[in-house]
GROMACS .gro file of C-alpha atoms in nm:
model
  382
    1MET     CA    1  -0.801  -0.674  -2.326
    2SER     CA    2  -1.096  -0.720  -2.561
    3GLU     CA    3  -1.358  -0.882  -2.342
    4ASN     CA    4  -1.633  -0.647  -2.224
    5VAL     CA    5  -1.708  -0.671  -1.852
    6TYR     CA    6  -2.040  -0.590  -1.686
    7VAL     CA    7  -2.172  -0.540  -1.335
    8ILE     CA    8  -2.505  -0.723  -1.324
    9SER     CA    9  -2.607  -0.701  -0.958
   10ALA     CA   10  -2.531  -0.519  -0.636
   11ALA     CA   11  -2.631  -0.547  -0.273
   12MET     CA   12  -2.527  -0.394   0.057
   13ILE     CA   13  -2.638  -0.347   0.415
   14PRO     CA   14  -2.701  -0.009   0.578
   15PHE     CA   15  -2.370   0.133   0.695
   16GLY     CA   16  -2.353   0.212   1.064
   17LYS     CA   17  -2.241   0.078   1.398
   18HIS     CA   18  -2.308  -0.297   1.393
   19ARG     CA   19  -2.117  -0.374   1.712
   20SER     CA   20  -2.262  -0.722   1.758
   21SER     CA   21  -2.175  -0.835   1.404
   22SER     CA   22  -1.857  -1.004   1.285
   23TYR     CA   23  -1.700  -0.960   0.942
   24VAL     CA   24  -1.883  -1.275   0.838
   25GLY     CA   25  -2.208  -1.148   0.985
   26LEU     CA   26  -2.179  -0.819   0.798
   27ALA     CA   27  -2.107  -0.974   0.458
   28VAL     CA   28  -2.320  -1.287   0.429
   29SER     CA   29  -2.655  -1.114   0.378
   30PRO     CA   30  -2.549  -0.888   0.086
   31LEU     CA   31  -2.351  -1.179  -0.062
   32VAL     CA   32  -2.662  -1.394  -0.077
   33ASP     CA   33  -2.869  -1.103  -0.212
   34ALA     CA   34  -2.620  -1.017  -0.486
   35ILE     CA   35  -2.592  -1.376  -0.607
   36ARG     CA   36  -2.970  -1.417  -0.607
   37ASP     CA   37  -3.028  -1.086  -0.788
   38ALA     CA   38  -2.769  -1.179  -1.051
   39GLY     CA   39  -2.968  -1.492  -1.127
   40ILE     CA   40  -2.665  -1.717  -1.092
   41GLU     CA   41  -2.587  -2.028  -0.894
   42LYS     CA   42  -2.287  -2.077  -0.669
   43SER     CA   43  -2.156  -2.322  -0.928
   44ASP     CA   44  -2.141  -2.037  -1.183
   45ILE     CA   45  -1.890  -1.836  -0.976
   46ASP     CA   46  -1.531  -1.861  -1.098
   47ALA     CA   47  -1.360  -1.642  -0.837
   48VAL     CA   48  -1.424  -1.424  -0.532
   49TYR     CA   49  -1.235  -1.105  -0.451
   50VAL     CA   50  -1.266  -0.954  -0.104
   51GLY     CA   51  -1.156  -0.603  -0.007
   52HIS     CA   52  -1.087  -0.527   0.360
   53SER     CA   53  -0.812  -0.371   0.569
   54TYR     CA   54  -0.868  -0.487   0.926
   55GLY     CA   55  -1.043  -0.823   0.891
   56GLY     CA   56  -0.747  -1.050   0.956
   57MET     CA   57  -0.646  -1.366   0.776
   58MET     CA   58  -0.877  -1.551   0.538
   59THR     CA   59  -1.161  -1.302   0.572
   60GLY     CA   60  -1.301  -1.397   0.233
   61GLN     CA   61  -1.283  -1.769   0.299
   62ARG     CA   62  -1.456  -1.727   0.634
   63ILE     CA   63  -1.740  -1.541   0.464
   64CYS     CA   64  -1.779  -1.776   0.168
   65LYS     CA   65  -1.784  -2.095   0.372
   66GLU     CA   66  -2.101  -1.974   0.546
   67ILE     CA   67  -2.295  -2.015   0.222
   68GLY     CA   68  -2.114  -2.328   0.110
   69LEU     CA   69  -1.906  -2.149  -0.151
   70GLY     CA   70  -1.568  -2.318  -0.171
   71THR     CA   71  -1.298  -2.449  -0.406
   72VAL     CA   72  -1.298  -2.137  -0.629
   73PRO     CA   73  -1.006  -1.893  -0.593
   74THR     CA   74  -1.076  -1.645  -0.314
   75VAL     CA   75  -0.845  -1.344  -0.311
   76ASN     CA   76  -0.820  -1.109  -0.011
   77VAL     CA   77  -0.720  -0.754  -0.104
   78ASP     CA   78  -0.580  -0.495   0.139
   79ASN     CA   79  -0.518  -0.155  -0.020
   80ALA     CA   80  -0.634   0.074   0.264
   81CYS     CA   81  -0.945   0.276   0.169
   82SER     CA   82  -0.900   0.158  -0.188
   83SER     CA   83  -0.928  -0.210  -0.092
   84GLY     CA   84  -1.279  -0.275  -0.222
   85ALA     CA   85  -1.225  -0.081  -0.544
   86THR     CA   86  -0.896  -0.263  -0.599
   87ALA     CA   87  -1.082  -0.593  -0.561
   88VAL     CA   88  -1.324  -0.476  -0.833
   89HIS     CA   89  -1.026  -0.381  -1.051
   90GLU     CA   90  -0.868  -0.725  -1.010
   91ALA     CA   91  -1.196  -0.901  -1.088
   92ARG     CA   92  -1.251  -0.688  -1.396
   93ASN     CA   93  -0.900  -0.761  -1.524
   94ALA     CA   94  -0.937  -1.135  -1.479
   95ILE     CA   95  -1.262  -1.133  -1.676
   96ALA     CA   96  -1.134  -0.896  -1.944
   97GLN     CA   97  -0.832  -1.121  -2.000
   98GLY     CA   98  -1.059  -1.421  -2.048
   99VAL     CA   99  -0.932  -1.602  -1.739
  100ILE     CA  100  -1.276  -1.623  -1.577
  101ASP     CA  101  -1.637  -1.539  -1.667
  102VAL     CA  102  -1.811  -1.467  -1.335
  103ALA     CA  103  -1.665  -1.295  -1.029
  104VAL     CA  104  -1.815  -1.191  -0.698
  105VAL     CA  105  -1.657  -0.891  -0.525
  106ILE     CA  106  -1.712  -0.832  -0.154
  107GLY     CA  107  -1.612  -0.520   0.037
  108VAL     CA  108  -1.640  -0.542   0.415
  109GLU     CA  109  -1.510  -0.366   0.724
  110LYS     CA  110  -1.586  -0.345   1.095
  111LEU     CA  111  -1.439  -0.024   1.236
  112THR     CA  112  -1.629  -0.028   1.564
  113GLN     CA  113  -1.372  -0.287   1.677
  114PHE     CA  114  -1.139   0.009   1.748
  115GLY     CA  115  -1.379   0.180   1.987
  116GLY     CA  116  -1.389   0.516   1.806
  117GLY     CA  117  -1.144   0.790   1.716
  118ALA     CA  118  -0.906   0.811   1.423
  119LEU     CA  119  -0.812   0.487   1.251
  120PRO     CA  120  -0.477   0.332   1.336
  121LEU     CA  121  -0.200   0.385   1.080
  122SER     CA  122   0.126   0.197   1.035
  123PRO     CA  123   0.346   0.246   1.345
  124GLU     CA  124   0.651   0.206   1.120
  125ASP     CA  125   0.572   0.523   0.925
  126ARG     CA  126   0.789   0.816   1.030
  127GLU     CA  127   0.505   1.071   1.018
  128VAL     CA  128   0.279   0.841   1.218
  129LYS     CA  129   0.553   0.819   1.480
  130GLN     CA  130   0.535   1.197   1.505
  131GLY     CA  131   0.159   1.180   1.569
  132ILE     CA  132   0.005   1.237   1.227
  133ILE     CA  133  -0.354   1.118   1.181
  134MET     CA  134  -0.586   1.154   0.882
  135PRO     CA  135  -0.803   1.437   1.024
  136ALA     CA  136  -0.484   1.640   1.070
  137VAL     CA  137  -0.372   1.568   0.714
  138TYR     CA  138  -0.699   1.691   0.569
  139ALA     CA  139  -0.709   1.989   0.805
  140MET     CA  140  -0.371   2.097   0.669
  141ARG     CA  141  -0.503   2.042   0.317
  142ALA     CA  142  -0.807   2.256   0.395
  143THR     CA  143  -0.600   2.533   0.555
  144ARG     CA  144  -0.377   2.554   0.249
  145TYR     CA  145  -0.671   2.547   0.009
  146LEU     CA  146  -0.850   2.827   0.195
  147HIS     CA  147  -0.527   3.028   0.187
  148ASP     CA  148  -0.471   2.980  -0.186
  149THR     CA  149  -0.828   3.039  -0.309
  150ASP     CA  150  -1.130   3.245  -0.214
  151ALA     CA  151  -1.289   2.942  -0.049
  152THR     CA  152  -1.418   2.985   0.306
  153PRO     CA  153  -1.520   2.754   0.590
  154GLU     CA  154  -1.877   2.813   0.472
  155ASP     CA  155  -1.789   2.639   0.147
  156LEU     CA  156  -1.659   2.339   0.340
  157ALA     CA  157  -1.988   2.337   0.527
  158LEU     CA  158  -2.183   2.347   0.200
  159VAL     CA  159  -2.021   2.018   0.100
  160SER     CA  160  -2.144   1.858   0.422
  161VAL     CA  161  -2.491   2.007   0.377
  162LYS     CA  162  -2.515   1.861   0.027
  163SER     CA  163  -2.390   1.527   0.151
  164ARG     CA  164  -2.654   1.507   0.423
  165LYS     CA  165  -2.923   1.609   0.174
  166HIS     CA  166  -2.827   1.318  -0.050
  167GLY     CA  167  -2.782   1.078   0.240
  168ALA     CA  168  -3.132   1.153   0.362
  169LEU     CA  169  -3.258   0.987   0.041
  170ASN     CA  170  -3.044   0.674   0.081
  171PRO     CA  171  -3.173   0.391   0.303
  172PHE     CA  172  -2.817   0.252   0.323
  173ALA     CA  173  -2.660   0.573   0.458
  174GLN     CA  174  -2.526   0.602   0.811
  175PHE     CA  175  -2.657   0.961   0.839
  176ARG     CA  176  -3.006   1.020   0.698
  177THR     CA  177  -3.098   1.362   0.835
  178GLU     CA  178  -3.036   1.695   0.666
  179THR     CA  179  -2.835   1.975   0.824
  180THR     CA  180  -2.756   2.345   0.774
  181VAL     CA  181  -2.442   2.549   0.721
  182GLU     CA  182  -2.489   2.704   1.064
  183GLU     CA  183  -2.514   2.364   1.232
  184VAL     CA  184  -2.203   2.237   1.054
  185LEU     CA  185  -1.994   2.543   1.145
  186SER     CA  186  -2.102   2.540   1.508
  187ALA     CA  187  -2.043   2.168   1.555
  188ARG     CA  188  -1.760   2.022   1.762
  189PRO     CA  189  -1.420   2.117   1.618
  190ILE     CA  190  -1.199   1.825   1.515
  191ALA     CA  191  -0.894   1.981   1.348
  192ASP     CA  192  -0.916   2.344   1.244
  193PRO     CA  193  -1.094   2.433   1.016
  194LEU     CA  194  -1.278   2.098   1.014
  195THR     CA  195  -1.576   2.035   1.239
  196LEU     CA  196  -1.734   1.697   1.307
  197PRO     CA  197  -1.985   1.698   1.015
  198MET     CA  198  -1.694   1.777   0.780
  199CYS     CA  199  -1.537   1.439   0.870
  200CYS     CA  200  -1.662   1.097   0.763
  201PRO     CA  201  -1.791   0.874   1.043
  202THR     CA  202  -1.641   0.544   1.146
  203GLY     CA  203  -1.871   0.248   1.120
  204ASP     CA  204  -1.926  -0.098   0.982
  205GLY     CA  205  -2.064  -0.224   0.653
  206ALA     CA  206  -2.049  -0.458   0.359
  207ALA     CA  207  -2.131  -0.436  -0.011
  208VAL     CA  208  -2.121  -0.696  -0.289
  209VAL     CA  209  -2.125  -0.674  -0.669
  210VAL     CA  210  -2.124  -0.943  -0.937
  211LEU     CA  211  -1.916  -0.896  -1.253
  212VAL     CA  212  -1.949  -1.108  -1.567
  213SER     CA  213  -1.803  -1.137  -1.914
  214GLU     CA  214  -2.002  -1.058  -2.225
  215ARG     CA  215  -2.023  -1.433  -2.292
  216ALA     CA  216  -2.173  -1.500  -1.952
  217ARG     CA  217  -2.412  -1.208  -1.981
  218ALA     CA  218  -2.534  -1.338  -2.317
  219ARG     CA  219  -2.617  -1.668  -2.150
  220MET     CA  220  -2.827  -1.471  -1.902
  221ASP     CA  221  -3.035  -1.313  -2.182
  222ALA     CA  222  -2.856  -0.975  -2.150
  223LYS     CA  223  -2.954  -0.913  -1.789
  224PRO     CA  224  -2.961  -0.535  -1.716
  225GLY     CA  225  -2.620  -0.414  -1.613
  226ILE     CA  226  -2.349  -0.157  -1.662
  227ARG     CA  227  -2.036  -0.190  -1.873
  228VAL     CA  228  -1.699  -0.130  -1.710
  229ALA     CA  229  -1.569   0.128  -1.957
  230ALA     CA  230  -1.249   0.197  -1.761
  231SER     CA  231  -1.067   0.051  -1.463
  232VAL     CA  232  -0.750   0.219  -1.341
  233LEU     CA  233  -0.530   0.152  -1.037
  234HIS     CA  234  -0.228   0.369  -0.954
  235SER     CA  235   0.011   0.381  -0.661
  236GLY     CA  236   0.152   0.711  -0.542
  237HIS     CA  237   0.491   0.838  -0.651
  238VAL     CA  238   0.762   0.917  -0.399
  239GLU     CA  239   0.809   1.288  -0.332
  240GLU     CA  240   1.014   1.378  -0.028
  241GLY     CA  241   1.008   1.722   0.130
  242PHE     CA  242   0.745   1.975   0.022
  243ARG     CA  243   0.438   1.842  -0.154
  244ASP     CA  244   0.134   2.031  -0.275
  245MET     CA  245  -0.145   1.891  -0.059
  246THR     CA  246  -0.411   2.062  -0.272
  247TRP     CA  247  -0.315   1.871  -0.585
  248PRO     CA  248  -0.287   1.492  -0.538
  249ASP     CA  249  -0.111   1.380  -0.856
  250ILE     CA  250  -0.217   1.018  -0.810
  251SER     CA  251  -0.585   1.102  -0.862
  252TYR     CA  252  -0.511   1.347  -1.143
  253HIS     CA  253  -0.319   1.092  -1.350
  254SER     CA  254  -0.560   0.809  -1.264
  255ALA     CA  255  -0.853   1.020  -1.385
  256ARG     CA  256  -0.680   1.115  -1.709
  257ASP     CA  257  -0.601   0.750  -1.779
  258ALA     CA  258  -0.961   0.651  -1.702
  259TYR     CA  259  -1.108   0.915  -1.933
  260ALA     CA  260  -0.876   0.802  -2.212
  261GLN     CA  261  -0.963   0.437  -2.155
  262ALA     CA  262  -1.337   0.506  -2.161
  263GLY     CA  263  -1.316   0.753  -2.449
  264ILE     CA  264  -1.513   1.024  -2.270
  265GLU     CA  265  -1.456   1.364  -2.108
  266PRO     CA  266  -1.553   1.495  -1.763
  267LYS     CA  267  -1.852   1.677  -1.911
  268ASP     CA  268  -2.000   1.343  -2.021
  269LEU     CA  269  -2.041   1.214  -1.666
  270ASP     CA  270  -2.387   1.210  -1.511
  271MET     CA  271  -2.276   1.099  -1.165
  272ILE     CA  272  -1.960   1.056  -0.961
  273GLU     CA  273  -1.901   0.877  -0.634
  274LEU     CA  274  -1.574   1.029  -0.510
  275HIS     CA  275  -1.359   0.997  -0.202
  276ASP     CA  276  -1.500   1.268   0.026
  277ALA     CA  277  -1.354   1.138   0.351
  278PHE     CA  278  -1.342   1.503   0.460
  279SER     CA  279  -1.532   1.794   0.307
  280ILE     CA  280  -1.220   1.960   0.169
  281ALA     CA  281  -1.151   1.645  -0.036
  282GLU     CA  282  -1.462   1.694  -0.244
  283LEU     CA  283  -1.358   2.046  -0.346
  284VAL     CA  284  -1.006   1.931  -0.431
  285TYR     CA  285  -1.137   1.643  -0.639
  286TYR     CA  286  -1.373   1.866  -0.837
  287GLU     CA  287  -1.058   2.017  -0.981
  288ILE     CA  288  -0.853   1.698  -1.002
  289LEU     CA  289  -1.130   1.514  -1.192
  290GLY     CA  290  -1.170   1.800  -1.439
  291LEU     CA  291  -1.504   1.937  -1.323
  292ALA     CA  292  -1.362   2.281  -1.244
  293GLU     CA  293  -1.054   2.486  -1.316
  294ARG     CA  294  -0.794   2.490  -1.042
  295GLY     CA  295  -0.899   2.716  -0.758
  296HIS     CA  296  -1.261   2.736  -0.875
  297ALA     CA  297  -1.424   2.433  -0.716
  298VAL     CA  298  -1.625   2.661  -0.490
  299ASP     CA  299  -1.820   2.788  -0.791
  300LEU     CA  300  -1.972   2.442  -0.831
  301ILE     CA  301  -2.075   2.394  -0.470
  302ARG     CA  302  -2.206   2.750  -0.432
  303ASP     CA  303  -2.415   2.727  -0.748
  304ASP     CA  304  -2.563   2.380  -0.673
  305ARG     CA  305  -2.400   2.236  -0.984
  306THR     CA  306  -2.305   1.905  -0.818
  307THR     CA  307  -2.645   1.807  -0.683
  308PHE     CA  308  -2.963   1.686  -0.848
  309GLY     CA  309  -3.050   1.912  -1.140
  310GLY     CA  310  -2.692   2.035  -1.173
  311ASP     CA  311  -2.412   1.963  -1.419
  312VAL     CA  312  -2.317   1.631  -1.256
  313VAL     CA  313  -2.445   1.471  -0.936
  314VAL     CA  314  -2.151   1.412  -0.702
  315ASN     CA  315  -2.203   1.149  -0.432
  316PRO     CA  316  -2.575   1.088  -0.483
  317SER     CA  317  -2.545   0.817  -0.215
  318GLY     CA  318  -2.440   1.075   0.043
  319GLY     CA  319  -2.074   0.989  -0.007
  320LEU     CA  320  -1.837   0.890   0.267
  321LEU     CA  321  -1.943   1.192   0.472
  322SER     CA  322  -2.302   1.068   0.509
  323LYS     CA  323  -2.323   0.713   0.376
  324GLY     CA  324  -2.023   0.629   0.594
  325HIS     CA  325  -1.675   0.495   0.533
  326PRO     CA  326  -1.615   0.137   0.650
  327VAL     CA  327  -1.282   0.133   0.473
  328GLY     CA  328  -1.279  -0.194   0.279
  329ALA     CA  329  -1.648  -0.170   0.187
  330SER     CA  330  -1.648   0.185   0.049
  331GLY     CA  331  -1.513   0.118  -0.300
  332VAL     CA  332  -1.759  -0.165  -0.363
  333ALA     CA  333  -2.047   0.045  -0.226
  334GLN     CA  334  -1.955   0.318  -0.476
  335VAL     CA  335  -1.983   0.066  -0.759
  336ALA     CA  336  -2.317  -0.049  -0.620
  337GLU     CA  337  -2.443   0.310  -0.632
  338ALA     CA  338  -2.325   0.347  -0.992
  339PHE     CA  339  -2.504   0.023  -1.079
  340TRP     CA  340  -2.831   0.137  -0.925
  341GLN     CA  341  -2.812   0.483  -1.082
  342LEU     CA  342  -2.725   0.366  -1.433
  343THR     CA  343  -2.991   0.092  -1.430
  344GLY     CA  344  -3.265   0.318  -1.292
  345GLN     CA  345  -3.291   0.144  -0.954
  346ALA     CA  346  -3.183   0.426  -0.719
  347GLY     CA  347  -3.530   0.512  -0.591
  348ALA     CA  348  -3.577   0.856  -0.438
  349ARG     CA  349  -3.224   0.963  -0.533
  350GLN     CA  350  -3.244   0.851  -0.896
  351ILE     CA  351  -3.062   1.073  -1.145
  352GLU     CA  352  -3.272   1.128  -1.454
  353ASP     CA  353  -3.142   0.957  -1.771
  354ALA     CA  354  -2.808   0.868  -1.612
  355ARG     CA  355  -2.579   0.703  -1.866
  356TRP     CA  356  -2.219   0.756  -1.750
  357GLY     CA  357  -2.084   0.721  -1.397
  358MET     CA  358  -1.746   0.733  -1.225
  359THR     CA  359  -1.625   0.596  -0.894
  360HIS     CA  360  -1.306   0.724  -0.731
  361VAL     CA  361  -1.138   0.617  -0.410
  362THR     CA  362  -0.792   0.670  -0.268
  363GLY     CA  363  -0.618   0.489   0.014
  364GLY     CA  364  -0.339   0.518   0.260
  365GLY     CA  365  -0.152   0.788   0.446
  366THR     CA  366   0.217   0.715   0.398
  367ALA     CA  367   0.509   0.954   0.436
  368GLY     CA  368   0.654   1.049   0.099
  369LEU     CA  369   0.342   0.955  -0.103
  370ASP     CA  370   0.049   1.181  -0.191
  371HIS     CA  371  -0.166   0.869  -0.143
  372GLY     CA  372  -0.081   0.501  -0.139
  373ALA     CA  373  -0.339   0.388  -0.395
  374CYS     CA  374  -0.608   0.531  -0.619
  375THR     CA  375  -0.871   0.330  -0.805
  376ILE     CA  376  -1.105   0.485  -1.061
  377HIS     CA  377  -1.380   0.313  -1.257
  378ILE     CA  378  -1.600   0.454  -1.532
  379PHE     CA  379  -1.925   0.279  -1.614
  380GLU     CA  380  -2.171   0.303  -1.901
  381ALA     CA  381  -2.535   0.202  -1.891
  382ALA     CA  382  -2.571  -0.115  -2.097
   0.00000   0.00000   0.00000
C-alpha cells in the first residue's frame, strides 16, 4: 500500500437517549454535515462504509437514500463495539490500494431500543448461557487487577473523575457534569468493585468521517486533514481454560503492529481515544498500549499524567464513560475526536500542539477469546 489516506472532515450528533429517532434519523444530520464540511459533492463519493451492530438489514442504504446517495457500493459492517472503527479500516484499505479515492464512513447505533440494562450478547455462546454479561466480565477484571497490583477502588474512581472532567468540555458528550471520587465510590453498585459511574452509559448516537486519497486531497487544494499513519485490525486468538483478564493480548499485538506501521513510539503520542467501557479498562490499556510498565498504570492516573498538561491526554472527548458508547458509532466518534484535536478544532478541550493521535476500540465478549476484534488507528497532523 503506497497511497496516503487522509481524514478531511468529521461530524457527529450529541450522544444520549434519542428515543424518538430511528437509525436513519440519527445518522442523516452528521452525514450531511460531514459531506458539506469536506467540500465534496455526492457525485465525488466512491463508497460508503457503515458500522453498526443492532441496526438490522441495509442500515447504510436506508440512511444514504434519504439524501439521494445511491449506486455507489455501500458496505454494512458489524464487528460489535469495533464496528465503526472496522468500517474506517476497510475504507482506508480501499483507498490505500487505489480502488477508490473518496469514502464516507458512518457509525450509528440506537441502544435505547433495548429499554436499558446490559446489552444482549449471543445466546449461542456458552458463557452467555451461564449468565455472563459485560459488567461482570469487567468486574472480574477489576478484582484481579486490584489483587495483583497496589491499585485501589479509589484509582478506579479517579478514572471516572477524569472522564467526567473531560466530558464537561465536550458538547457531544452524554455526561457533561464533573464528579468527585467520593461521589463515584458512593454511587449505586453494579458489579463489585464497579459502581455506576465506572460503567459506560447506554445511549444513541451517530458520527461520520470522510476519507480521501492523496490524489483527491490535492484536487481539493490540500484541505486541512490528518494522515492515517496506521490502521490495524486483529481478531482474538482462541485460548480455552484460564486466561489472564488483565492482559488482553489482542490489544497488545494490535498496538505493537500499529506503532511499527506508523514508525512511532508510545511516547510520541499527544492524545489517545481508548476503549474505556469500564474504568478498569483504561488502567489496563495504559499498560497494554505502552504508556506504563505492567502493574504501574495507577502512577499515571494518580499523578494527572493522562489529562491536559500531562504526558498524553487520554480520552479528551470524555471517552466511552462520559461521551457515551452507542456501540457502532463509538469507533467513528473516536476518529472524529482525533481529527478535531490534530487540526486544532477541538474548542475548550483542545490539546496544545497536538501532532500524533491514536484511537483504540475492542469488540465482542465471546467464550475462548480475549476479545472478538480490536481496531487501532494512528493519525498524524497533515
